[in-house]
Amino acid sequence: MSVGKAAGWTLGGLLLGVLAGFAGELFRRQPAAKIQQRYVAPEAAETPDARKPAPAPAPAAR
């Protein structure tokens, strides 16, 4: 077997493995709560008592 043919088989196998991994992740069953927990921003990011930024100072008159 030539070096080129061996490299082709190796790259083809790697590509097939990567595609199989993506397919496995797409079709893996996950509970809805886990999906929501993963993609929804945590409540800690919503802080209603956070201080408001100070207003910008007025430009100086010439």
mmCIF file of C-alpha atoms in Angstrom:
data_model
loop_
_atom_site.group_PDB
_atom_site.id
_atom_site.type_symbol
_atom_site.label_atom_id
_atom_site.label_comp_id
_atom_site.label_asym_id
_atom_site.label_seq_id
_atom_site.Cartn_x
_atom_site.Cartn_y
_atom_site.Cartn_z
ATOM 1 C CA MET A 1 0.000 0.000 0.000
ATOM 2 C CA SER A 2 1.407 3.373 -0.901
ATOM 3 C CA VAL A 3 1.846 6.206 1.551
ATOM 4 C CA GLY A 4 -0.849 8.256 -0.193
ATOM 5 C CA LYS A 5 -3.369 5.455 0.012
ATOM 6 C CA ALA A 6 -2.599 4.883 3.707
ATOM 7 C CA ALA A 7 -2.973 8.608 4.420
ATOM 8 C CA GLY A 8 -6.290 8.635 2.551
ATOM 9 C CA TRP A 9 -7.642 5.725 4.575
ATOM 10 C CA THR A 10 -6.473 7.372 7.812
ATOM 11 C CA LEU A 11 -8.072 10.728 7.020
ATOM 12 C CA GLY A 12 -11.243 9.033 5.819
ATOM 13 C CA GLY A 13 -11.484 7.057 9.048
ATOM 14 C CA LEU A 14 -10.944 10.159 11.138
ATOM 15 C CA LEU A 15 -13.597 12.051 9.211
ATOM 16 C CA LEU A 16 -16.030 9.172 9.606
ATOM 17 C CA GLY A 17 -15.341 9.102 13.358
ATOM 18 C CA VAL A 18 -15.953 12.825 13.721
ATOM 19 C CA LEU A 19 -19.222 12.602 11.804
ATOM 20 C CA ALA A 20 -20.341 9.640 13.915
ATOM 21 C CA GLY A 21 -19.561 11.638 17.063
ATOM 22 C CA PHE A 22 -21.657 14.588 15.898
ATOM 23 C CA ALA A 23 -24.532 12.269 14.990
ATOM 24 C CA GLY A 24 -24.301 10.637 18.407
ATOM 25 C CA GLU A 25 -24.500 13.998 20.148
ATOM 26 C CA LEU A 26 -27.455 15.106 18.026
ATOM 27 C CA PHE A 27 -29.489 11.995 18.701
ATOM 28 C CA ARG A 28 -28.578 11.539 22.358
ATOM 29 C CA ARG A 29 -31.640 11.915 24.537
ATOM 30 C CA GLN A 30 -31.440 14.532 27.265
ATOM 31 C CA PRO A 31 -34.031 15.610 29.815
ATOM 32 C CA ALA A 32 -35.722 18.900 28.988
ATOM 33 C CA ALA A 33 -34.664 20.435 32.315
ATOM 34 C CA LYS A 34 -31.014 19.754 31.551
ATOM 35 C CA ILE A 35 -31.294 21.392 28.126
ATOM 36 C CA GLN A 36 -33.006 24.429 29.653
ATOM 37 C CA GLN A 37 -30.361 24.633 32.372
ATOM 38 C CA ARG A 38 -27.612 24.534 29.790
ATOM 39 C CA TYR A 39 -28.949 27.247 27.473
ATOM 40 C CA VAL A 40 -30.927 29.645 29.701
ATOM 41 C CA ALA A 41 -29.015 32.403 31.450
ATOM 42 C CA PRO A 42 -28.735 31.878 35.208
ATOM 43 C CA GLU A 43 -30.844 34.017 37.505
ATOM 44 C CA ALA A 44 -27.705 35.513 39.058
ATOM 45 C CA ALA A 45 -27.176 37.534 35.886
ATOM 46 C CA GLU A 46 -30.451 39.378 36.558
ATOM 47 C CA THR A 47 -29.667 41.599 39.542
ATOM 48 C CA PRO A 48 -32.444 44.165 40.040
ATOM 49 C CA ASP A 49 -30.583 45.810 42.970
ATOM 50 C CA ALA A 50 -27.462 46.560 40.932
ATOM 51 C CA ARG A 51 -26.284 50.160 40.964
ATOM 52 C CA LYS A 52 -27.087 52.238 37.913
ATOM 53 C CA PRO A 53 -24.136 53.835 36.093
ATOM 54 C CA ALA A 54 -23.421 57.450 36.946
ATOM 55 C CA PRO A 55 -24.641 59.980 34.386
ATOM 56 C CA ALA A 56 -21.985 61.327 32.033
ATOM 57 C CA PRO A 57 -20.726 64.795 32.954
ATOM 58 C CA ALA A 58 -21.899 67.674 30.823
ATOM 59 C CA PRO A 59 -19.392 68.919 28.229
ATOM 60 C CA ALA A 60 -17.385 71.945 29.296
ATOM 61 C CA ALA A 61 -18.533 75.276 27.838
ATOM 62 C CA ARG A 62 -15.973 77.333 25.910
#
